[in-house]
Short mmCIF file of C-alpha atoms and ligand atoms in Angstrom, two decimals:
data_model
loop_
_atom_site.label_atom_id
_atom_site.label_comp_id
_atom_site.label_asym_id
_atom_site.label_seq_id
_atom_site.Cartn_x
_atom_site.Cartn_y
_atom_site.Cartn_z
CA MET A 3 19.03 -3.05 7.61
CA LYS A 4 16.63 -1.34 5.23
CA HIS A 5 13.45 0.33 6.48
CA PHE A 6 10.73 1.75 4.24
CA ILE A 7 9.47 4.82 6.04
CA ASN A 8 9.58 7.74 3.66
CA ILE A 9 10.27 8.02 -0.06
CA LYS A 10 12.54 11.00 0.66
CA ASN A 11 15.06 8.83 2.51
CA ILE A 12 15.36 6.10 -0.11
CA SER A 13 17.78 6.52 -3.01
CA LYS A 14 16.55 7.02 -6.58
CA GLN A 15 18.35 3.86 -7.61
CA ASN A 16 16.59 1.74 -4.99
CA LEU A 17 13.17 3.24 -5.75
CA LYS A 18 13.67 2.46 -9.44
CA LYS A 19 14.87 -1.04 -8.60
CA ILE A 20 11.67 -1.66 -6.64
CA ILE A 21 9.52 -0.54 -9.60
CA LEU A 22 11.50 -2.69 -12.03
CA ASP A 23 11.30 -5.76 -9.81
CA ALA A 24 7.53 -5.27 -9.44
CA LYS A 25 7.15 -5.11 -13.26
CA LYS A 26 9.11 -8.31 -13.73
CA ARG A 27 7.34 -10.21 -11.00
CA LYS A 28 3.88 -9.08 -12.17
CA ASN A 29 4.64 -10.25 -15.72
CA ARG A 30 5.78 -13.65 -14.51
CA ARG A 31 2.52 -14.31 -12.64
CA LYS A 32 0.12 -14.27 -15.59
CA ASN A 33 -1.32 -17.75 -15.03
CA LEU A 34 -1.03 -18.06 -11.27
CA ASN A 35 -3.75 -17.96 -8.61
CA THR A 36 -3.74 -15.25 -5.91
CA LEU A 37 -2.04 -17.36 -3.28
CA ASP A 38 0.32 -19.29 -5.57
CA SER A 39 3.96 -18.55 -4.74
CA ASP A 40 6.33 -16.91 -7.16
CA LYS A 41 8.65 -19.64 -8.53
CA ASP A 42 11.73 -18.50 -6.59
CA THR A 43 9.97 -18.90 -3.17
CA ILE A 44 12.26 -16.09 -2.11
CA LEU A 45 10.94 -15.32 1.41
CA LYS A 46 10.24 -18.90 2.42
CA GLY A 47 9.84 -19.15 6.18
CA LYS A 48 9.71 -15.39 6.77
CA LEU A 49 7.02 -13.77 8.87
CA LEU A 50 5.59 -10.27 8.30
CA ILE A 51 3.92 -8.88 11.37
CA GLN A 52 1.49 -6.08 10.61
CA MET A 53 -0.45 -3.74 12.84
CA PHE A 54 -3.12 -1.21 11.94
CA GLU A 55 -3.96 1.54 14.39
CA LYS A 56 -6.21 3.04 11.71
CA THR A 57 -8.71 1.38 9.42
CA SER A 58 -7.43 -0.24 6.21
CA LEU A 59 -8.72 -2.44 3.42
CA ARG A 60 -6.19 -2.26 0.56
CA THR A 61 -2.97 -2.00 2.52
CA ARG A 62 -4.03 -4.89 4.74
CA LEU A 63 -5.01 -7.18 1.83
CA SER A 64 -2.08 -6.28 -0.38
CA PHE A 65 0.61 -6.92 2.27
CA TYR A 66 -1.02 -10.21 3.21
CA ILE A 67 -1.15 -11.40 -0.40
CA ALA A 68 2.32 -9.98 -1.15
CA ILE A 69 4.15 -11.91 1.56
CA LYS A 70 2.20 -15.06 0.66
CA GLN A 71 3.24 -14.78 -2.99
CA LEU A 72 6.82 -14.50 -1.81
CA SER A 73 6.32 -17.77 0.16
CA GLY A 74 6.28 -16.15 3.60
CA GLY A 75 3.41 -15.61 6.01
CA ALA A 76 1.66 -12.69 7.69
CA LEU A 77 0.24 -12.14 11.13
CA THR A 78 -1.95 -9.12 11.84
CA LEU A 79 -1.93 -7.71 15.36
CA ARG A 80 -4.97 -5.92 16.72
CA PRO A 81 -3.66 -2.83 18.53
CA ASP A 82 -6.54 -2.91 21.02
CA GLU A 83 -5.45 -6.38 22.15
CA LEU A 84 -1.83 -5.47 22.86
CA HIS A 85 -0.48 -4.54 26.29
CA LEU A 86 1.27 -1.59 24.61
CA ASN A 87 -1.83 0.40 23.96
CA LYS A 88 -3.39 -0.40 27.30
CA GLY A 89 -0.32 1.08 28.97
CA GLY A 90 0.82 -2.26 30.37
CA GLU A 91 3.95 -2.71 28.25
CA SER A 92 6.53 -0.29 26.91
CA LEU A 93 7.01 0.36 23.24
CA ALA A 94 10.64 -0.72 23.54
CA ASP A 95 9.67 -4.16 24.91
CA THR A 96 6.92 -4.53 22.34
CA ALA A 97 9.41 -3.71 19.57
CA LYS A 98 11.88 -6.25 20.99
CA ILE A 99 9.27 -9.03 20.94
CA ILE A 100 8.10 -8.17 17.43
CA SER A 101 11.75 -8.24 16.34
CA THR A 102 12.47 -11.64 17.85
CA PHE A 103 9.26 -13.31 16.66
CA GLY A 104 8.99 -11.74 13.20
CA ASN A 105 11.19 -10.82 10.25
CA ALA A 106 9.57 -7.54 9.17
CA PHE A 107 7.02 -5.17 10.71
CA MET A 108 4.44 -3.13 8.84
CA LEU A 109 2.77 -0.40 10.84
CA ARG A 110 -0.14 1.91 10.05
CA THR A 111 -0.21 4.51 12.75
CA ASP A 112 -1.87 7.70 13.88
CA SER A 113 1.44 9.06 15.18
CA ASP A 114 4.63 9.83 13.28
CA GLN A 115 6.43 9.93 16.60
CA LYS A 116 5.35 6.37 17.37
CA LEU A 117 6.70 5.21 14.02
CA MET A 118 10.05 6.82 14.84
CA GLU A 119 10.07 5.22 18.27
CA PHE A 120 9.45 1.80 16.77
CA LYS A 121 12.27 2.47 14.32
CA LYS A 122 14.54 3.27 17.24
CA TYR A 123 13.89 0.02 19.11
CA ILE A 124 13.11 -2.48 16.35
CA THR A 125 15.85 -4.71 14.96
CA ILE A 126 13.98 -5.93 11.86
CA PRO A 127 12.88 -3.81 8.85
CA ILE A 128 9.91 -1.55 9.48
CA ILE A 129 7.49 -0.42 6.77
CA ASN A 130 5.27 2.65 7.02
CA GLY A 131 1.79 1.52 5.98
CA LEU A 132 0.50 5.13 6.36
CA SER A 133 1.16 7.77 8.98
CA PRO A 134 -0.35 11.24 9.38
CA SER A 135 2.52 12.69 7.35
CA SER A 136 3.17 10.11 4.62
CA HIS A 137 1.88 7.15 2.66
CA PRO A 138 4.96 5.95 0.79
CA THR A 139 3.85 2.44 -0.20
CA GLN A 140 0.76 3.90 -1.88
CA VAL A 141 2.63 6.50 -3.88
CA LEU A 142 5.37 4.16 -5.05
CA SER A 143 2.68 1.82 -6.26
CA ASP A 144 0.99 4.72 -8.05
CA VAL A 145 4.23 5.52 -9.88
CA PHE A 146 4.22 1.89 -10.99
CA THR A 147 0.59 2.11 -12.18
CA ILE A 148 1.22 5.33 -14.10
CA GLU A 149 4.22 3.89 -15.93
CA GLU A 150 2.32 0.68 -16.61
CA ILE A 151 -0.63 2.47 -18.17
CA LYS A 152 1.25 5.24 -19.92
CA LYS A 153 4.10 2.95 -21.06
CA LYS A 154 6.57 5.77 -20.42
CA PRO A 155 8.88 6.75 -17.61
CA ILE A 156 6.98 9.03 -15.26
CA SER A 157 9.72 11.66 -15.76
CA LYS A 158 8.17 12.31 -19.18
CA LEU A 159 4.73 12.97 -17.74
CA GLN A 160 2.88 15.77 -15.95
CA ILE A 161 0.96 14.77 -12.86
CA CYS A 162 -1.76 16.94 -11.38
CA TRP A 163 -3.07 16.75 -7.83
CA ILE A 164 -6.38 18.42 -7.05
CA GLY A 165 -7.53 18.77 -3.46
CA ASP A 166 -6.01 18.64 0.01
CA ALA A 167 -2.44 19.82 -0.50
CA ASN A 168 -1.22 18.88 2.95
CA ASN A 169 -1.91 15.26 3.68
CA ASN A 170 0.05 12.01 3.74
CA VAL A 171 -0.51 11.04 0.11
CA ILE A 172 0.43 14.40 -1.43
CA ASN A 173 3.46 14.63 0.84
CA SER A 174 4.72 11.30 -0.48
CA LEU A 175 3.83 12.37 -4.03
CA ILE A 176 5.92 15.52 -3.66
CA GLU A 177 8.82 13.37 -2.45
CA ALA A 178 8.30 11.01 -5.40
CA SER A 179 8.24 13.93 -7.87
CA VAL A 180 11.78 14.80 -6.81
CA LYS A 181 13.08 11.21 -6.80
CA PHE A 182 11.50 10.35 -10.19
CA SER A 183 11.88 13.84 -11.68
CA PHE A 184 8.29 14.40 -12.81
CA LYS A 185 6.29 17.59 -13.11
CA LEU A 186 3.73 17.93 -10.35
CA ASN A 187 0.98 20.57 -10.41
CA ILE A 188 -0.99 21.01 -7.21
CA GLY A 189 -4.43 22.69 -7.26
CA SER A 190 -5.74 23.63 -3.84
CA PRO A 191 -7.48 26.53 -2.07
CA LYS A 192 -5.23 29.47 -1.07
CA ASN A 193 -5.42 28.73 2.64
CA TYR A 194 -4.60 25.02 2.25
CA LEU A 195 -1.03 25.09 1.04
CA PRO A 196 1.38 22.16 0.91
CA ASN A 197 3.88 21.63 3.71
CA ASN A 198 6.32 24.52 3.42
CA LYS A 199 9.37 22.56 4.54
CA LEU A 200 8.67 19.87 1.97
CA ILE A 201 8.22 22.38 -0.82
CA LYS A 202 11.54 24.00 0.12
CA TRP A 203 13.21 20.59 0.14
CA ALA A 204 11.71 19.89 -3.31
CA LYS A 205 12.97 23.22 -4.66
CA ASN A 206 16.46 22.61 -3.28
CA ASN A 207 16.52 19.23 -4.98
CA ASN A 208 15.48 20.28 -8.49
CA GLY A 209 11.80 19.50 -7.84
CA LYS A 210 9.27 20.52 -10.48
CA VAL A 211 6.34 21.29 -8.19
CA LYS A 212 3.93 24.12 -9.10
CA ILE A 213 1.11 25.36 -6.93
CA PHE A 214 -2.17 26.69 -8.38
CA HIS A 215 -5.36 27.88 -6.77
CA ASP A 216 -7.74 26.83 -9.50
CA CYS A 217 -8.41 23.49 -11.15
CA LYS A 218 -8.12 24.70 -14.73
CA ASN A 219 -4.51 25.88 -14.61
CA ALA A 220 -3.45 22.98 -12.41
CA ALA A 221 -4.99 20.37 -14.73
CA LYS A 222 -4.01 21.94 -18.06
CA ASN A 223 -1.96 19.51 -20.23
CA SER A 224 -1.68 16.94 -17.46
CA ASP A 225 -1.37 13.20 -18.13
CA VAL A 226 -2.74 12.12 -14.76
CA ILE A 227 -5.31 13.70 -12.47
CA PHE A 228 -5.05 12.57 -8.91
CA THR A 229 -7.08 13.34 -5.82
CA ASP A 230 -7.73 12.07 -2.30
CA LYS A 231 -10.29 12.59 0.46
CA VAL A 232 -10.59 16.14 1.71
CA ILE A 233 -10.78 14.78 5.26
CA SER A 234 -8.08 12.27 6.09
CA MET A 235 -8.25 9.70 8.89
CA ASN A 236 -5.95 11.69 11.09
CA ASP A 237 -7.41 15.13 10.34
CA LYS A 238 -8.35 17.06 13.42
CA VAL A 239 -10.23 19.91 11.76
CA ASN A 240 -13.68 21.40 11.49
CA LYS A 241 -14.90 18.92 8.90
CA THR A 242 -17.90 20.92 7.68
CA LYS A 243 -15.73 23.99 7.11
CA LYS A 244 -12.99 22.09 5.32
CA LEU A 245 -15.43 20.31 3.04
CA ASN A 246 -17.01 23.63 2.22
CA ASP A 247 -13.64 25.23 1.47
CA PHE A 248 -12.89 22.51 -1.09
CA LYS A 249 -16.16 22.73 -3.01
CA LYS A 250 -14.45 24.19 -6.08
CA PHE A 251 -11.75 21.52 -6.00
CA LYS A 252 -13.85 18.52 -6.89
CA VAL A 253 -12.68 16.42 -9.84
CA THR A 254 -15.51 16.54 -12.33
CA GLN A 255 -15.70 15.77 -16.05
CA LYS A 256 -15.07 19.49 -16.62
CA VAL A 257 -11.80 19.30 -14.68
CA MET A 258 -10.80 16.17 -16.64
CA SER A 259 -11.45 18.08 -19.88
CA TYR A 260 -8.66 20.56 -19.00
CA ALA A 261 -6.14 17.74 -18.97
CA LYS A 262 -4.80 15.87 -21.99
CA LYS A 263 -7.36 13.87 -23.97
CA ASP A 264 -5.83 10.59 -22.89
CA ALA A 265 -5.34 11.63 -19.25
CA ILE A 266 -6.12 9.07 -16.57
CA PHE A 267 -7.77 9.55 -13.20
CA LEU A 268 -6.29 8.00 -10.03
CA HIS A 269 -7.48 7.89 -6.42
CA CYS A 270 -5.87 5.81 -3.67
CA LEU A 271 -9.28 5.11 -2.06
CA PRO A 272 -11.36 5.25 0.02
CA ARG A 273 -13.21 8.11 -1.66
CA GLY A 274 -15.47 10.87 -0.46
CA SER A 275 -17.10 13.82 -2.22
CA GLU A 276 -13.88 15.05 -3.90
CA VAL A 277 -14.63 13.28 -7.18
CA SER A 278 -17.87 12.90 -9.14
CA ASP A 279 -19.24 9.42 -9.76
CA GLU A 280 -19.04 10.16 -13.47
CA VAL A 281 -15.26 10.54 -13.31
CA PHE A 282 -14.64 7.88 -10.70
CA LEU A 283 -16.60 5.25 -12.65
CA GLY A 284 -15.77 6.67 -16.05
CA LYS A 285 -13.43 5.47 -18.83
CA GLN A 286 -10.45 7.55 -17.74
CA SER A 287 -10.54 6.17 -14.22
CA LYS A 288 -7.94 3.50 -13.45
CA VAL A 289 -8.62 3.22 -9.75
CA TRP A 290 -9.22 -0.55 -9.62
CA GLN A 291 -5.99 -1.33 -11.47
CA GLN A 292 -4.29 1.15 -9.16
CA ALA A 293 -5.60 -0.62 -6.07
CA LEU A 294 -4.63 -4.11 -7.29
CA ASN A 295 -1.11 -3.02 -8.17
CA ARG A 296 -0.49 -2.44 -4.48
CA ILE A 297 0.17 -6.19 -4.21
CA TYR A 298 2.98 -6.16 -6.77
CA VAL A 299 4.72 -3.13 -5.38
CA GLN A 300 4.41 -4.29 -1.75
CA LYS A 301 6.22 -7.47 -2.79
CA SER A 302 9.18 -5.55 -4.16
CA ILE A 303 9.16 -3.21 -1.17
CA LEU A 304 9.38 -6.30 1.05
CA LEU A 305 12.25 -7.62 -1.04
CA TYR A 306 14.03 -4.28 -0.75
CA CYS A 307 13.64 -4.50 3.04
CA PHE A 308 14.92 -8.06 3.10
CA ASP A 309 17.85 -6.96 0.91
CA LYS A 310 16.81 -9.39 -1.82
CA LEU A 311 16.46 -6.97 -4.74
CA ARG A 312 19.00 -7.72 -7.45
N1 CP B 410 -5.28 3.35 -0.17
C1 CP B 410 -5.17 2.72 1.00
O1 CP B 410 -4.14 2.80 1.71
O2 CP B 410 -6.27 2.03 1.35
P1 CP B 410 -6.59 1.43 2.79
O3 CP B 410 -6.72 2.58 3.74
O4 CP B 410 -7.89 0.71 2.59
O5 CP B 410 -5.47 0.54 3.18
N1 NVA B 411 -5.25 10.68 3.02
C1 NVA B 411 -6.02 9.51 3.35
C2 NVA B 411 -5.42 8.30 2.68
C3 NVA B 411 -6.18 7.01 2.94
C4 NVA B 411 -5.55 5.80 2.32
C5 NVA B 411 -6.11 9.31 4.83
O1 NVA B 411 -5.08 9.44 5.51
O2 NVA B 411 -7.19 9.06 5.34
#
């Protein structure tokens, strides 16, 4: 059985297969409506159960539309309505019921431990729809978007991340940089370094991650400038202090000017004060295309989990 929990634990071959499948399926849908099925009706009769313990707009919509386009259906559980979170039912029993009623489970959680516990008890594929430590479906979709726009393998590009260097999205991006062999420059304040264990893992696996403490050197010659909220959903920090510490790490037009002329700007959304309106709404920004592509990559992630990727 194939789970989709972290990019790190999925082989390069399978990650590339997912991207390739998403490209093919997206191309074949040119004249179809949102809820029209792909011709092969490949997941007919299958049910995706999804649960969000944290807020979500894009992940929720994209998984719902993805399973529909594959001819299956989705059911979204409200965590506050389950016995599990009221203490009346064990996680093991909940996992057993989800496994017998559904065919795949997508979980957005505020606890990595809970995700691992579900993995232990569940007998259907489980997909990580964001945890405090990673956001793999987002980042795989972003690799897809970058290759789509740049029309090149991402291994030929330099990606720059400005901002919080230790959150779920950058962790998954570091993992992706190793799997897809791309250069990754991280620009963050000195006292907000990336996860040390992850950086060591990247180094031991021929990773090309460089850390800078100013935007100019991080962004220089980059093809993509990426950022994310300074305060993530699961952050338990002094918010005022953290926001203040990141003042010099806002993506402005000046920061974009350090990158290549044809560089693009990406942001997984939702956004905060880490990017200026001028950049976010400007010509180099590809954030709406980035968001919509989640649908196509979720479909191929589902097919990977259902062992249907050929
Ligand atoms: N980017 C992303 O995961 O968006 P949502 O939190 O809205 O799902
Ligand atoms: N790092 C952000 C990503 C949101 C999709 C968060 O966890 O809030």
